[in-house]
PDB file of C-alpha atoms in Angstrom:
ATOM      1  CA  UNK A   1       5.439  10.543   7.598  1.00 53.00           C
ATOM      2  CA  UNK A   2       1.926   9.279   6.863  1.00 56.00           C
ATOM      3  CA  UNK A   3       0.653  12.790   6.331  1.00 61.00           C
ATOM      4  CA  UNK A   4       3.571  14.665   4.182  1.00 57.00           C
ATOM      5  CA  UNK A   5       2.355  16.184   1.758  1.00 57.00           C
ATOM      6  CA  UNK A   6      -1.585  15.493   2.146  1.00 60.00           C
ATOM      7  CA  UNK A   7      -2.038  18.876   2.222  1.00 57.00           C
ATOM      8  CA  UNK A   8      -6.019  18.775   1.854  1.00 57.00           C
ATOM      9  CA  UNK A   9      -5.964  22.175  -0.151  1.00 49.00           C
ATOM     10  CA  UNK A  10      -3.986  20.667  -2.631  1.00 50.00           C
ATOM     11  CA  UNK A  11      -5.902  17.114  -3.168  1.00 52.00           C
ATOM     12  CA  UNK A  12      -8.962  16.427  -5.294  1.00 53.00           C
ATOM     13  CA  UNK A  13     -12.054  16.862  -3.929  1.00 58.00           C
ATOM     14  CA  UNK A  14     -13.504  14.774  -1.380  1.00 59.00           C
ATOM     15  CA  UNK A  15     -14.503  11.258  -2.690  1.00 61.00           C
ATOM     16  CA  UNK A  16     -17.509  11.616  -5.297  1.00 66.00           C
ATOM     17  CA  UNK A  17     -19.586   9.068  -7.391  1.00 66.00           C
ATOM     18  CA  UNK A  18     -19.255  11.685 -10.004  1.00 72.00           C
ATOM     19  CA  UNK A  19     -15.768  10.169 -11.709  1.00 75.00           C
ATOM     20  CA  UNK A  20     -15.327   8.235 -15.221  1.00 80.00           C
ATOM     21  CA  UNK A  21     -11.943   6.449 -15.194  1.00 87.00           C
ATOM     22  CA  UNK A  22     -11.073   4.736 -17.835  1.00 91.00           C
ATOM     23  CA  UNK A  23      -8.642   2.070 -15.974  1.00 95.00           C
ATOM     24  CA  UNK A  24     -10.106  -0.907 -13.130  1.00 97.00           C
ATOM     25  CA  UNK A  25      -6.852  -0.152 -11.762  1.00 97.00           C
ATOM     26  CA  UNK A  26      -3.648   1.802 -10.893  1.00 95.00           C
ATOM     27  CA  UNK A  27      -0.071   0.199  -8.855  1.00 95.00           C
ATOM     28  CA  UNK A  28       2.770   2.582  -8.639  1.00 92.00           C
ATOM     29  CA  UNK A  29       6.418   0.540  -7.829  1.00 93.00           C
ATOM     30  CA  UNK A  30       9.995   1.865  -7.530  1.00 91.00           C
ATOM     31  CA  UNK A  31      11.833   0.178  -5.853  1.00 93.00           C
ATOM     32  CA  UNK A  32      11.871  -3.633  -6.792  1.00 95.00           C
ATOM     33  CA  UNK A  33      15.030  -5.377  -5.033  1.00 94.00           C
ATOM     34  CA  UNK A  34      15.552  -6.678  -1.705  1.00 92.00           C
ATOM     35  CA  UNK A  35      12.878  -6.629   0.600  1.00 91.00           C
ATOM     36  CA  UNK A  36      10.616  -5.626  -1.780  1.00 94.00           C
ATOM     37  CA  UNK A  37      10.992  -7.891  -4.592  1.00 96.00           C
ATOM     38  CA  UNK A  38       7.271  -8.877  -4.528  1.00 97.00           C
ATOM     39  CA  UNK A  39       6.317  -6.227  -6.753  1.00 97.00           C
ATOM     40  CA  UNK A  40       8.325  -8.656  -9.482  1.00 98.00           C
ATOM     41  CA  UNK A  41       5.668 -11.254  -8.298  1.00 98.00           C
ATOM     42  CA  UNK A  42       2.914  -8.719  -8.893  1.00 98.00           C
ATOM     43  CA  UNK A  43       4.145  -7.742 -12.311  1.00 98.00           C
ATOM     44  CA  UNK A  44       4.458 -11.037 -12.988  1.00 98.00           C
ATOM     45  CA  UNK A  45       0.613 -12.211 -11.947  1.00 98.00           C
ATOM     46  CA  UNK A  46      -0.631  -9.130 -13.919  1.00 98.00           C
ATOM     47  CA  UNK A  47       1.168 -10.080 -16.882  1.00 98.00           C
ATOM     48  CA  UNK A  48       0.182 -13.710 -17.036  1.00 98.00           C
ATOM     49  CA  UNK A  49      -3.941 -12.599 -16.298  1.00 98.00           C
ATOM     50  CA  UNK A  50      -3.741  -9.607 -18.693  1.00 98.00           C
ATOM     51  CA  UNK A  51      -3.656  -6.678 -17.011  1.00 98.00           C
ATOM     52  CA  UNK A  52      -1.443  -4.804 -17.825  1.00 98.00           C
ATOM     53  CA  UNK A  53      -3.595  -2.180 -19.565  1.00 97.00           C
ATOM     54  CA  UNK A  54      -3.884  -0.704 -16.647  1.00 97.00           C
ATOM     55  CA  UNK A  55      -1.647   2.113 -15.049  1.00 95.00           C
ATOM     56  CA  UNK A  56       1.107  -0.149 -13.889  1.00 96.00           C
ATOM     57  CA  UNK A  57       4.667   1.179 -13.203  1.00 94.00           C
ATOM     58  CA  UNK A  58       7.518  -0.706 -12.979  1.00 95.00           C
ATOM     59  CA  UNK A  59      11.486  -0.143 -13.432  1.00 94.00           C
ATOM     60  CA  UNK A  60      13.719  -2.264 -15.993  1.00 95.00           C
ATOM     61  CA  UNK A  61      16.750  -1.211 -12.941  1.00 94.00           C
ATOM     62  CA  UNK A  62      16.135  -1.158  -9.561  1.00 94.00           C
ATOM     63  CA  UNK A  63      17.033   2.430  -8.720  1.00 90.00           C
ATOM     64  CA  UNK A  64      17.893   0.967  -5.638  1.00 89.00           C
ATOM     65  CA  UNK A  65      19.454  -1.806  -5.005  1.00 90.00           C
ATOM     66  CA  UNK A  66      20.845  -2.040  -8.795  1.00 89.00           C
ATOM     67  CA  UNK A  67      19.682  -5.443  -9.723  1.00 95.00           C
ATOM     68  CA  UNK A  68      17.925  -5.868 -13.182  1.00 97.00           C
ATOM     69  CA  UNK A  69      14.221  -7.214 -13.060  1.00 97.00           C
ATOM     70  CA  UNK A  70      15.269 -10.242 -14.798  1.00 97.00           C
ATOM     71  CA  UNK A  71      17.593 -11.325 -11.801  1.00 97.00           C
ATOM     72  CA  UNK A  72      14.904 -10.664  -9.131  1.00 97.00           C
ATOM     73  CA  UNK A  73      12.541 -12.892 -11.093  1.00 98.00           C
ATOM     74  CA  UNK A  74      15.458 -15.476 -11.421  1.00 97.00           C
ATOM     75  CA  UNK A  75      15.418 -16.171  -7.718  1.00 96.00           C
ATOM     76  CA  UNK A  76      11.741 -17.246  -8.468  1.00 97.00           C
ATOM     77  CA  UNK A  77      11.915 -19.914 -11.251  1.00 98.00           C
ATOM     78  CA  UNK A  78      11.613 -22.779  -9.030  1.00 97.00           C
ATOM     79  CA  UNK A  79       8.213 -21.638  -8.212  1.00 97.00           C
ATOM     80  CA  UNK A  80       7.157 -19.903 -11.068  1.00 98.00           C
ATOM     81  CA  UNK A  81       9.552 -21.383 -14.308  1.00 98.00           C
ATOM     82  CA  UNK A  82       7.947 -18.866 -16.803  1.00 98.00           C
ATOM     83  CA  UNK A  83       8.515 -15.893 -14.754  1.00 98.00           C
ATOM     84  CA  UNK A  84      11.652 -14.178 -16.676  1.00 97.00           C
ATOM     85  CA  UNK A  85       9.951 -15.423 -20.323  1.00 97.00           C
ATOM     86  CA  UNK A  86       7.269 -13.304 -18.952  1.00 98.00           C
ATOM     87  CA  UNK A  87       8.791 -10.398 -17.599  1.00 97.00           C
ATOM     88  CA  UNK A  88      11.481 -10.220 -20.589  1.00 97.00           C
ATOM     89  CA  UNK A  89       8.214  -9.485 -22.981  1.00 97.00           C
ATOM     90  CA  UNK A  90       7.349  -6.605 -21.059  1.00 97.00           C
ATOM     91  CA  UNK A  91       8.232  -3.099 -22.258  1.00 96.00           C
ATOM     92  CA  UNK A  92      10.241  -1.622 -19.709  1.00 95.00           C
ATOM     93  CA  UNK A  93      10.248   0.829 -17.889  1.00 94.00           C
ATOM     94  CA  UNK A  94       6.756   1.728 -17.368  1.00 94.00           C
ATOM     95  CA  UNK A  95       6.337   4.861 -15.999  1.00 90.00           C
ATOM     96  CA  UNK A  96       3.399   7.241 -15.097  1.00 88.00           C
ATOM     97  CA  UNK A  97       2.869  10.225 -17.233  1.00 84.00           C
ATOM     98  CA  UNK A  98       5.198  13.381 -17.222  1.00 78.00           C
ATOM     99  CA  UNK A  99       8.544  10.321 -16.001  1.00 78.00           C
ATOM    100  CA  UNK A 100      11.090   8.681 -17.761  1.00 74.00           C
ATOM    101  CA  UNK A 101      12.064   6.779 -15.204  1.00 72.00           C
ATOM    102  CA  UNK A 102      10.711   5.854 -11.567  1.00 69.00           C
ATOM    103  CA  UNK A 103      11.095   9.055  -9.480  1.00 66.00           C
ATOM    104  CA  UNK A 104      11.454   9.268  -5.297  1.00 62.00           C
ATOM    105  CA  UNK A 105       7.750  10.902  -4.935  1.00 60.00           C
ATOM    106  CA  UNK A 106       5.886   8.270  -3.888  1.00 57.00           C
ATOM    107  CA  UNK A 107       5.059   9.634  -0.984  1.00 57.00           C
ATOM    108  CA  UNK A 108       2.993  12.872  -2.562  1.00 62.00           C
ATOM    109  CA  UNK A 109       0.276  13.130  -4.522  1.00 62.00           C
ATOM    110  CA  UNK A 110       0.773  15.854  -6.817  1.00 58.00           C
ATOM    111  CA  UNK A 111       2.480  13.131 -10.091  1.00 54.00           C
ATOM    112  CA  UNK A 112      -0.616  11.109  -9.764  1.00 70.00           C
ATOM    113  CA  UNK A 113      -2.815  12.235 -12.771  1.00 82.00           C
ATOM    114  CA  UNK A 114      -3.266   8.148 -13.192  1.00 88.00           C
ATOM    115  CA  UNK A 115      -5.448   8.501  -9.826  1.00 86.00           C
ATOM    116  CA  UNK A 116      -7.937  10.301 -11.605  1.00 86.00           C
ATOM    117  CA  UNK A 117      -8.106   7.796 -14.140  1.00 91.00           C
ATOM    118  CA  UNK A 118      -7.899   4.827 -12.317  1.00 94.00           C
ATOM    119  CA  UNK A 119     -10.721   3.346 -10.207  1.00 95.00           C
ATOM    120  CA  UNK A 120      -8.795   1.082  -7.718  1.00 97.00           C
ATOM    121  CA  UNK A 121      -5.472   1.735  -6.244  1.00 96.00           C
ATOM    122  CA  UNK A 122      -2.873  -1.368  -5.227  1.00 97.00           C
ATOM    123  CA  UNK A 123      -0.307  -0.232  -3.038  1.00 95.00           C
ATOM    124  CA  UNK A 124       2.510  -2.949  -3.204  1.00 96.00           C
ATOM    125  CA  UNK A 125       3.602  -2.056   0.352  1.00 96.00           C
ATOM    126  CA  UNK A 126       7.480  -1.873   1.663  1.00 93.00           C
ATOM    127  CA  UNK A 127       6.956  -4.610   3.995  1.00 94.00           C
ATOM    128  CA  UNK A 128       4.930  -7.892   2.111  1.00 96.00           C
ATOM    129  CA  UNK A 129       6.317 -11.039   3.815  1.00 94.00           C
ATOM    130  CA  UNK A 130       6.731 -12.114   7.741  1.00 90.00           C
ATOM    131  CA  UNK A 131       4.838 -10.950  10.376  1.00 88.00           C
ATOM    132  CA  UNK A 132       5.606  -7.934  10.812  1.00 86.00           C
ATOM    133  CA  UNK A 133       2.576  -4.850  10.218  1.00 89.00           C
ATOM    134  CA  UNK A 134       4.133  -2.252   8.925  1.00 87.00           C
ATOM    135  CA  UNK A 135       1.569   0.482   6.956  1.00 90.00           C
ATOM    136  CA  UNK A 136       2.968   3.660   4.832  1.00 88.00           C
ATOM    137  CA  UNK A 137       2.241   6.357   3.282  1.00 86.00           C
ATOM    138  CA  UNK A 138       1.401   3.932  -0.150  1.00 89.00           C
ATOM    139  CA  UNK A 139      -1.998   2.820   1.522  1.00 92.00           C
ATOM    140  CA  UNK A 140      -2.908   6.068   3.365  1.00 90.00           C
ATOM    141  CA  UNK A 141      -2.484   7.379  -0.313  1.00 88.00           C
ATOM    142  CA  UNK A 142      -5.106   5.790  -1.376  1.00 91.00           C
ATOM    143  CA  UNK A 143      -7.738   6.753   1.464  1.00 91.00           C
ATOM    144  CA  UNK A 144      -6.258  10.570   0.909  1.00 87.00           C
ATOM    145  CA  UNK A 145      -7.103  10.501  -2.817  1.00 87.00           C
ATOM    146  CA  UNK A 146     -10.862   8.924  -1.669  1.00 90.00           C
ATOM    147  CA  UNK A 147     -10.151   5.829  -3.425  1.00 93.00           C
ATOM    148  CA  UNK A 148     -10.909   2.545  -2.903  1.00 96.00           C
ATOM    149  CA  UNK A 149      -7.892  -0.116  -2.170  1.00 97.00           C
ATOM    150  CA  UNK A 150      -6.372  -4.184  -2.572  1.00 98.00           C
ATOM    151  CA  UNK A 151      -3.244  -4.248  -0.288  1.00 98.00           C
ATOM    152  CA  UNK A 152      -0.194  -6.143  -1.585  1.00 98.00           C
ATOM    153  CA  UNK A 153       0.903  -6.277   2.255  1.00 97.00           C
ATOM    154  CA  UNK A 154       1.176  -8.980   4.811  1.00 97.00           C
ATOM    155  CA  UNK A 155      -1.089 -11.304   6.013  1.00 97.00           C
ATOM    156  CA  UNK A 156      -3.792  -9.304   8.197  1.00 97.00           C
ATOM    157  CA  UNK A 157      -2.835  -6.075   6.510  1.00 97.00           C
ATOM    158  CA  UNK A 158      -6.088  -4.943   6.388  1.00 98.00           C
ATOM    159  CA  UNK A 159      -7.543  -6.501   9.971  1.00 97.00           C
ATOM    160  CA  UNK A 160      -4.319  -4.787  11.388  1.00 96.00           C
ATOM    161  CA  UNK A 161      -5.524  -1.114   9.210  1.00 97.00           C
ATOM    162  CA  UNK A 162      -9.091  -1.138  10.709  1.00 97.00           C
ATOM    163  CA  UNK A 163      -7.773  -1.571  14.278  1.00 96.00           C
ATOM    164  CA  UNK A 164      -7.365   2.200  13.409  1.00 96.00           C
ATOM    165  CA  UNK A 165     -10.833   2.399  12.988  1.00 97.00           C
ATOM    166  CA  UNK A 166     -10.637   2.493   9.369  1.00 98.00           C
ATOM    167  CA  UNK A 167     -13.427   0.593   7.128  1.00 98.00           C
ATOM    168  CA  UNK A 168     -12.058  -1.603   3.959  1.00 98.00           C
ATOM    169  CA  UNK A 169     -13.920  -3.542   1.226  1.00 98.00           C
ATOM    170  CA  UNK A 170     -15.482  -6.729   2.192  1.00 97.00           C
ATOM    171  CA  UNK A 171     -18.971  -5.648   1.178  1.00 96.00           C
ATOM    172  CA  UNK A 172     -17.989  -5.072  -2.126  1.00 96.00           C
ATOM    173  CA  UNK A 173     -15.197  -7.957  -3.076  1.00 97.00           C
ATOM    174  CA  UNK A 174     -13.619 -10.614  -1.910  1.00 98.00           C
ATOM    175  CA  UNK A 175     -10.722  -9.505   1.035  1.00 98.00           C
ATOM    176  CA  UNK A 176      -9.864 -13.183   1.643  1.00 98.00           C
ATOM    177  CA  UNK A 177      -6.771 -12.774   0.735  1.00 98.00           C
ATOM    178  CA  UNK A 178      -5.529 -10.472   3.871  1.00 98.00           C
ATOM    179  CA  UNK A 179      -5.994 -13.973   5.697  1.00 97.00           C
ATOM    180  CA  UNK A 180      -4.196 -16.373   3.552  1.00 98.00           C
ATOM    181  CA  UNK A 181      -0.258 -16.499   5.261  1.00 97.00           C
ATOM    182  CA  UNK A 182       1.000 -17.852   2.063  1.00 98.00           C
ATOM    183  CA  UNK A 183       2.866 -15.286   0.522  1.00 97.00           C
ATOM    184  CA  UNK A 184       2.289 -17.055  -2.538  1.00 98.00           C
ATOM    185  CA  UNK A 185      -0.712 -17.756  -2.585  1.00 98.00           C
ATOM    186  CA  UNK A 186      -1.808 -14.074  -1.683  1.00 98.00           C
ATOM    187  CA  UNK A 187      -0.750 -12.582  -4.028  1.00 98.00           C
ATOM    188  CA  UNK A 188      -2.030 -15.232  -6.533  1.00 98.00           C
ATOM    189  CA  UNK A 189      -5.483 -14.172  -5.303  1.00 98.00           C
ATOM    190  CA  UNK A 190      -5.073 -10.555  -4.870  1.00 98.00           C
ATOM    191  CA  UNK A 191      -4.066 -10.870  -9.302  1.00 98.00           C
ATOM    192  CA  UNK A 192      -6.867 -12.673  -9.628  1.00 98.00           C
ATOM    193  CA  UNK A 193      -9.794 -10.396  -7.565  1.00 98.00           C
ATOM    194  CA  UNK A 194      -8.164  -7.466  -9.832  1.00 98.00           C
ATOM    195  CA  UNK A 195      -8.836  -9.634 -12.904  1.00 98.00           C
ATOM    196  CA  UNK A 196     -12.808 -10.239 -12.142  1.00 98.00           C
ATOM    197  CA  UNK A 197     -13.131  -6.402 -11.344  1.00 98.00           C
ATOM    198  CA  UNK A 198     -11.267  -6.131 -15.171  1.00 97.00           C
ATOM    199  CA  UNK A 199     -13.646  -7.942 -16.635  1.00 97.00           C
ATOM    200  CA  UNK A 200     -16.716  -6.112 -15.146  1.00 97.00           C
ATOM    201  CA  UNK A 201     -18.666  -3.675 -17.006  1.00 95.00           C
ATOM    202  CA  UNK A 202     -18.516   0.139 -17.367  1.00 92.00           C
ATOM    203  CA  UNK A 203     -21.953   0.235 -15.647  1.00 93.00           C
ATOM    204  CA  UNK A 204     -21.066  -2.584 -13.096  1.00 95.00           C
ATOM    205  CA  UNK A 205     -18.577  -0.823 -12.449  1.00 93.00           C
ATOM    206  CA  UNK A 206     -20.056   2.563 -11.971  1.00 91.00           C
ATOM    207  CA  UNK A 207     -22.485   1.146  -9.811  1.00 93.00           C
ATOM    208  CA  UNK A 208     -19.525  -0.653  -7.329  1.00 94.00           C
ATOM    209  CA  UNK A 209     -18.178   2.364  -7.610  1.00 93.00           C
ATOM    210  CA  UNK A 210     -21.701   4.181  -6.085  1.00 92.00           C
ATOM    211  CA  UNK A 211     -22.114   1.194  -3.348  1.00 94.00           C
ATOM    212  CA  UNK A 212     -18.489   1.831  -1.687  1.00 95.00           C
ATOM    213  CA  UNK A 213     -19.113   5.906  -1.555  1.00 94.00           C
ATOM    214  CA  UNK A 214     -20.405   6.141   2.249  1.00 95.00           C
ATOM    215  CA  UNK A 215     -16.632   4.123   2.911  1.00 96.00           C
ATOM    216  CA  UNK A 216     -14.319   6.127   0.800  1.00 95.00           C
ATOM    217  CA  UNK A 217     -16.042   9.068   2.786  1.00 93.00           C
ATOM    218  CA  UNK A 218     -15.389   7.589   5.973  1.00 95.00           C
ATOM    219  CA  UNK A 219     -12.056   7.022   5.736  1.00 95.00           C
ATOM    220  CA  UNK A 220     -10.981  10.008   4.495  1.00 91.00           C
ATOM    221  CA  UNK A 221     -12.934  12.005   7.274  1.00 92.00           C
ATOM    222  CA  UNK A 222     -10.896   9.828   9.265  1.00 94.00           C
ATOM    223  CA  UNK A 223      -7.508  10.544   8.088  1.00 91.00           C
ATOM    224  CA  UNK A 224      -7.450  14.084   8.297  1.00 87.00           C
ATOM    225  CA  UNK A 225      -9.934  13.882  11.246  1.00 89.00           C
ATOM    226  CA  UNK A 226      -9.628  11.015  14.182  1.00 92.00           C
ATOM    227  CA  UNK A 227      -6.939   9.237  12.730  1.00 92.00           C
ATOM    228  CA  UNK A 228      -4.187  11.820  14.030  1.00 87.00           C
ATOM    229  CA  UNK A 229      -5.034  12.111  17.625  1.00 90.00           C
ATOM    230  CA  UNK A 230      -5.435   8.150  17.386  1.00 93.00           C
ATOM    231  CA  UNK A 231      -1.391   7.536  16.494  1.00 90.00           C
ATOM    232  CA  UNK A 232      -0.377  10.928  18.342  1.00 89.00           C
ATOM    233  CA  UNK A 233      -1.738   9.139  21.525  1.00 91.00           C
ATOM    234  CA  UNK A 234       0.252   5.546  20.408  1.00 91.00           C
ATOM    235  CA  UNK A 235       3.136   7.131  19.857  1.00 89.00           C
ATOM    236  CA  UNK A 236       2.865   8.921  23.658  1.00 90.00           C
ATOM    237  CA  UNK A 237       1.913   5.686  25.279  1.00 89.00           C
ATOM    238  CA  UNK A 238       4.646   3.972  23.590  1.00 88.00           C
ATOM    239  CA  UNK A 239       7.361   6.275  24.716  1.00 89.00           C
ATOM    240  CA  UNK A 240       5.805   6.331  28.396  1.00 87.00           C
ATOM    241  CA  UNK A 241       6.431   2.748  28.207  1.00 86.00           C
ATOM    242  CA  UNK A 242       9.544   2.983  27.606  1.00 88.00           C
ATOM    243  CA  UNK A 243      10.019   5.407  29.955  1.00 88.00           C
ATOM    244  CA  UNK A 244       8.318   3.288  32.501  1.00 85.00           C
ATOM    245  CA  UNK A 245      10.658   0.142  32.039  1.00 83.00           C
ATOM    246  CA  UNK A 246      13.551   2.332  32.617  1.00 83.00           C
ATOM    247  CA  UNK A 247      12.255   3.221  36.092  1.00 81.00           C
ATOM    248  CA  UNK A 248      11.082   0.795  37.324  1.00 78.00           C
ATOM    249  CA  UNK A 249      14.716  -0.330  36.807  1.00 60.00           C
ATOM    250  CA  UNK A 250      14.300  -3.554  34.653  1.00 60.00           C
ATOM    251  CA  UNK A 251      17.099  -2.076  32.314  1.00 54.00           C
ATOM    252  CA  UNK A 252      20.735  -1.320  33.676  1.00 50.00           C
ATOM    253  CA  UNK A 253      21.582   2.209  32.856  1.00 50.00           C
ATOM    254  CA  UNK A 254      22.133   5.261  35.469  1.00 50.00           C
ATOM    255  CA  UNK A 255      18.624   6.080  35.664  1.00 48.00           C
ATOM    256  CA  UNK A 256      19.621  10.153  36.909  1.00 50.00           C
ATOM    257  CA  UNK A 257      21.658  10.691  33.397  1.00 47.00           C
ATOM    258  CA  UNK A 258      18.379   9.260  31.480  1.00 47.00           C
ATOM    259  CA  UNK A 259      15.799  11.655  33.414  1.00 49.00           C
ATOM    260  CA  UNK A 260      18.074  14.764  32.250  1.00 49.00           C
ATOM    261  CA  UNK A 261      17.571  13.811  29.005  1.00 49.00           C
ATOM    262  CA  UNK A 262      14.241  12.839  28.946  1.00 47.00           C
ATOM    263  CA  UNK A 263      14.190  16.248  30.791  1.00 46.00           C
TER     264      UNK A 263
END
């Protein structure tokens, strides 16, 4: 699922210290109920620090679950008692260009014009509290486009993404946050890293933009090179696991009936 629809005839050119976007930043969300109501949070934070000049999406509905973005930020208040004044004076929806309304293609690349005009992308991942690492096509977006990336994602989000031998940011900004278990707190410092990038320069900028070019070529050689063979290989060794445990008869099934299957 990681790689549908990263056809690499059909994305931009590789990454290139040649670009001029006019945004620090670009966050694409959908879906904003249930598991995934931290992307209310994240509205929220980039409200409050003044960001949201940048390309920000965000549904009034959840297309999902069905639950208005002033009721998700109601299970909040306790923490945050400003959170549906501040949400209620947002215009919503915001959508990306060519949308009226949040569409099911997160997973391509083809509705992303706001890439090209955005310098940083912020996945808000499906999975953001617990333990649990769980990556998607959202953050392997970003390394397919050659951009750079701040995860709204678990705790260790990023230590967990360059066990895949993937390279992230800490030589250019602060990635403290993928150690903080908080979830709170995270995401309070994730808003506010995004809000010292806003308030660099256009040549600051430029020139981040320059120092980070030998990693966004790196990982994206990676993802359409070694990074394949390197899950392939998991996903083998996983199922021979499996397939192990069932012979060596820890689990109580009729072992014959299993091998036909496997078969």
């Amino acid at each position: 699922d990681w790689f549908r629809g990263y056809n690499r005839s059909f994305l931009f050119e590789p990454p290139t210290v040649d670009r001029h976007p006019s945004k620090t930043f670009m966050s694409p969300n959908r879906i904003i109920g249930g598991q995934r109501d931290h992307r209310v949070l994240f509205l929220y934070h980039c409200a409050r620090l003044g960001l949201l000049h940048n390309h920000i999406s965000a549904p009034a509905l959840c297309p999902a679950e069905n639950v208005t973005i002033d009721q998700v930020a109601a299970s909040y208040v306790s923490r945050y008692p400003d959170i549906q004044q501040v949400v209620r004076q947002i215009p919503l929806p915001r959508c990306f260009q060519g949308e009226t309304q949040q569409l099911m293609t997160s997973c391509w690349l083809g509705n992303f014009e706001e890439a090209q005009d955005s310098l940083v992308y912020v996945p808000t991942e499906t999975v953001y509290t617990g333990s649990r690492q769980h990556l998607t096509e959202k953050t392997f977006k970003a390394i397919a486009l050659g951009m750079p990336f701040i995860m709204v994602a678990p705790a260790h989000s990023l230590e967990y993404l360059r066990s895949y031998g993937f390279q992230t940011f800490h030589s250019i900004w602060d990635e403290s946050y993928d150690q903080e278990t908080d979830n709170f707190k995270r995401i309070e410092m994730i808003t506010h890293e995004l809000k010292k990038l806003c308030a660099m320069s256009d040549t600051e900028l430029k020139q981040m933009h320059q120092e980070m070019q030998e990693i966004l070529e790196f990982n994206y050689n990676h993802f359409f090179g070694d990074f394949k063979k390197i899950i392939v290989d998991e996903l083998v060794d996983n199922f021979c696991w499996i397939l192990a445990r069932m012979n060596n008869g820890r689990w109580p099934y009729n072992h014959s009936r299993y091998h036909e299957r496997w078969d």
